[in-house]
Short mmCIF file of C-alpha atoms in Angstrom, two decimals:
data_model
loop_
_atom_site.label_atom_id
_atom_site.label_comp_id
_atom_site.label_asym_id
_atom_site.label_seq_id
_atom_site.Cartn_x
_atom_site.Cartn_y
_atom_site.Cartn_z
CA GLN F 267 0.00 0.00 0.00
CA SER F 268 1.32 3.46 -0.99
CA SER F 269 4.57 1.83 -2.17
CA PHE F 270 5.62 4.51 -4.67
CA GLU F 271 3.20 7.28 -3.73
CA PHE F 272 4.57 10.76 -4.53
CA CYS F 273 7.69 9.43 -6.32
CA ALA F 274 8.36 12.61 -8.27
CA LYS F 275 10.95 11.11 -10.64
CA LEU F 276 9.41 7.71 -11.39
CA THR F 277 8.91 7.65 -15.19
CA GLN F 278 8.39 3.92 -15.69
CA PHE F 279 7.99 0.79 -13.66
CA ILE F 280 8.46 -2.87 -14.58
CA PHE F 281 6.01 -4.99 -12.65
CA PRO F 282 7.02 -8.47 -11.46
CA PRO F 283 5.48 -11.12 -13.74
CA ASN F 284 3.66 -12.97 -10.93
CA LEU F 285 2.00 -9.94 -9.31
CA LEU F 286 -1.69 -10.51 -8.39
CA VAL F 287 -2.72 -7.17 -6.86
CA ILE F 288 -1.63 -3.58 -7.28
CA GLU F 289 -2.20 -2.16 -3.82
CA ARG F 290 -4.13 0.93 -2.80
CA ASN F 291 -2.34 4.22 -3.58
CA ALA F 292 0.65 2.29 -4.98
CA PHE F 293 1.50 4.97 -7.56
CA THR F 294 -0.69 7.90 -6.43
CA ASP F 295 0.68 11.26 -7.61
CA CYS F 296 3.65 9.84 -9.50
CA LEU F 297 3.61 12.93 -11.66
CA VAL F 298 6.03 11.87 -14.42
CA LEU F 299 4.86 8.27 -14.91
CA THR F 300 3.75 8.11 -18.58
CA THR F 301 2.87 4.50 -19.50
CA ILE F 302 1.95 1.38 -17.57
CA GLU F 303 1.91 -2.17 -18.87
CA ILE F 304 0.49 -4.37 -16.18
CA PRO F 305 1.35 -8.09 -16.30
CA ASN F 306 -1.34 -10.59 -17.16
CA SER F 307 -1.14 -12.09 -13.66
CA VAL F 308 -2.79 -9.01 -12.06
CA GLU F 309 -6.41 -9.65 -11.05
CA THR F 310 -7.16 -6.52 -9.01
CA ILE F 311 -6.07 -2.91 -9.08
CA GLN F 312 -7.03 -1.41 -5.74
CA ARG F 313 -8.49 2.03 -5.13
CA GLU F 314 -6.54 5.11 -6.11
CA ALA F 315 -3.59 3.02 -7.34
CA PHE F 316 -2.75 5.53 -10.09
CA LYS F 317 -4.76 8.52 -8.89
CA GLY F 318 -3.24 11.86 -9.82
CA CYS F 319 -0.62 10.49 -12.23
CA THR F 320 -1.05 13.59 -14.36
CA ASN F 321 1.41 12.58 -17.12
CA LEU F 322 0.13 9.03 -17.52
CA ARG F 323 -0.90 8.76 -21.19
CA ASN F 324 -1.42 5.03 -21.79
CA ALA F 325 -2.72 2.19 -19.65
CA PHE F 326 -2.59 -1.38 -20.93
CA LEU F 327 -4.74 -3.55 -18.67
CA PRO F 328 -4.31 -7.34 -18.60
CA GLN F 329 -6.69 -10.14 -19.54
CA ASN F 330 -6.90 -11.52 -16.02
CA LEU F 331 -7.89 -8.23 -14.42
CA LYS F 332 -11.25 -8.77 -12.72
CA VAL F 333 -11.84 -5.54 -10.78
CA LEU F 334 -10.89 -1.88 -11.18
CA GLU F 335 -11.49 -0.44 -7.72
CA GLU F 336 -12.66 3.08 -6.83
CA SER F 337 -10.77 6.06 -8.27
CA THR F 338 -8.09 3.86 -9.86
CA PHE F 339 -7.19 6.41 -12.55
CA MET F 340 -8.92 9.46 -11.07
CA ASN F 341 -7.41 12.78 -12.18
CA CYS F 342 -5.00 11.20 -14.65
CA SER F 343 -5.53 14.28 -16.79
CA SER F 344 -3.20 13.22 -19.65
CA LEU F 345 -4.64 9.71 -20.00
CA GLU F 346 -5.51 9.26 -23.69
CA GLN F 347 -5.67 5.50 -24.14
CA VAL F 348 -6.97 2.67 -22.00
CA LEU F 349 -6.62 -0.71 -23.64
CA PHE F 350 -8.16 -3.81 -22.09
CA ILE F 351 -6.29 -6.85 -23.44
CA GLN F 352 -8.85 -9.28 -24.86
CA PRO F 353 -10.43 -11.60 -24.03
CA SER F 354 -10.92 -9.75 -20.78
CA LEU F 355 -12.13 -11.19 -17.47
CA LEU F 356 -12.99 -7.74 -16.09
CA THR F 357 -16.39 -7.77 -14.39
CA SER F 358 -16.46 -4.56 -12.38
CA ILE F 359 -15.41 -0.93 -12.80
CA LYS F 360 -15.99 0.85 -9.49
CA ASP F 361 -16.98 4.46 -8.70
CA ASN F 362 -14.85 7.29 -10.11
CA ALA F 363 -12.41 4.91 -11.84
CA PHE F 364 -11.72 7.39 -14.67
CA ASN F 365 -13.16 10.56 -13.12
CA GLY F 366 -11.10 13.59 -14.15
CA CYS F 367 -9.35 11.92 -17.10
CA THR F 368 -9.72 15.06 -19.17
CA ASN F 369 -7.87 13.80 -22.29
CA LEU F 370 -9.64 10.44 -22.56
CA SER F 371 -11.66 10.60 -25.78
CA GLN F 372 -12.96 7.06 -26.20
CA ILE F 373 -13.00 3.74 -24.40
CA CYS F 374 -14.15 0.22 -25.22
CA ILE F 375 -15.49 -1.49 -22.11
CA PRO F 376 -15.01 -5.28 -22.28
CA THR F 377 -18.15 -7.35 -22.83
CA SER F 378 -17.37 -9.23 -19.59
CA VAL F 379 -18.16 -6.12 -17.49
CA ASN F 380 -21.49 -6.41 -15.69
CA ASN F 381 -21.07 -3.74 -13.01
CA ILE F 382 -20.14 -0.08 -13.50
CA GLY F 383 -20.07 2.28 -10.54
CA LEU F 384 -21.10 5.90 -10.18
CA ASN F 385 -19.26 8.82 -11.77
CA VAL F 386 -16.85 6.54 -13.61
CA PHE F 387 -16.55 9.03 -16.49
CA GLU F 388 -17.38 12.31 -14.71
CA ASN F 389 -15.18 15.29 -15.55
CA CYS F 390 -14.01 13.71 -18.80
CA PRO F 391 -14.82 16.56 -21.23
CA SER F 392 -12.92 15.00 -24.18
CA LEU F 393 -14.82 11.71 -23.92
CA THR F 394 -17.02 11.37 -26.98
CA GLU F 395 -17.50 7.62 -27.36
CA ILE F 396 -17.98 4.58 -25.11
CA SER F 397 -18.35 1.08 -26.55
CA ILE F 398 -20.34 -1.23 -24.29
CA SER F 399 -21.91 -4.66 -24.40
CA SER F 400 -25.59 -5.05 -25.15
CA ASN F 401 -25.68 -7.29 -22.05
CA LEU F 402 -24.85 -4.41 -19.71
CA ASN F 403 -27.81 -3.52 -17.47
CA SER F 404 -29.37 -0.20 -18.50
CA GLU F 405 -29.18 1.10 -14.93
CA TYR F 406 -25.40 1.43 -15.38
CA ILE F 407 -25.75 3.23 -18.70
CA GLN F 408 -27.71 5.98 -16.96
CA ASN F 409 -24.51 6.82 -15.06
CA PHE F 410 -22.67 7.83 -18.25
CA PRO F 411 -22.44 11.51 -19.26
CA GLN F 412 -25.31 12.52 -21.55
CA SER F 413 -22.97 14.02 -24.18
CA VAL F 414 -21.20 10.71 -24.87
CA LYS F 415 -22.09 8.55 -27.85
CA LEU F 416 -22.74 4.97 -26.78
CA ILE F 417 -21.84 2.21 -29.20
CA ILE F 418 -23.53 -1.07 -28.34
CA VAL F 419 -21.57 -4.17 -29.37
#
């Protein structure tokens, strides 16, 4: 927990290949971290793990990831690309996961996702398009910003 929080000069990190969990606040406010490639072994990214990483541009999320906890990428204002490696086992994206990702313009949510929390895409003014599964319960869709085009796959 909070392993590398506030590491002002951390630009990249190579994760161990057998890692299962990225702990809470592990990389919070690592201001010069630009890209993360998380190993396929990771099943959970805990809350606020990358919160405030303002130079993070790309996030490549592994097949075996099952849960994105609350505020995982909150206020990652430079985040442009989030790629879920397919086929994905992700089932849940918790509250505020991408809140404040002001450069995120589109995202394709894996068809395996069946639970999306509140305010996941709040304060994402560049977000124009979200691809979602037709199996996703409509109650979750109501949580998306009205200005975003939804593409049902």
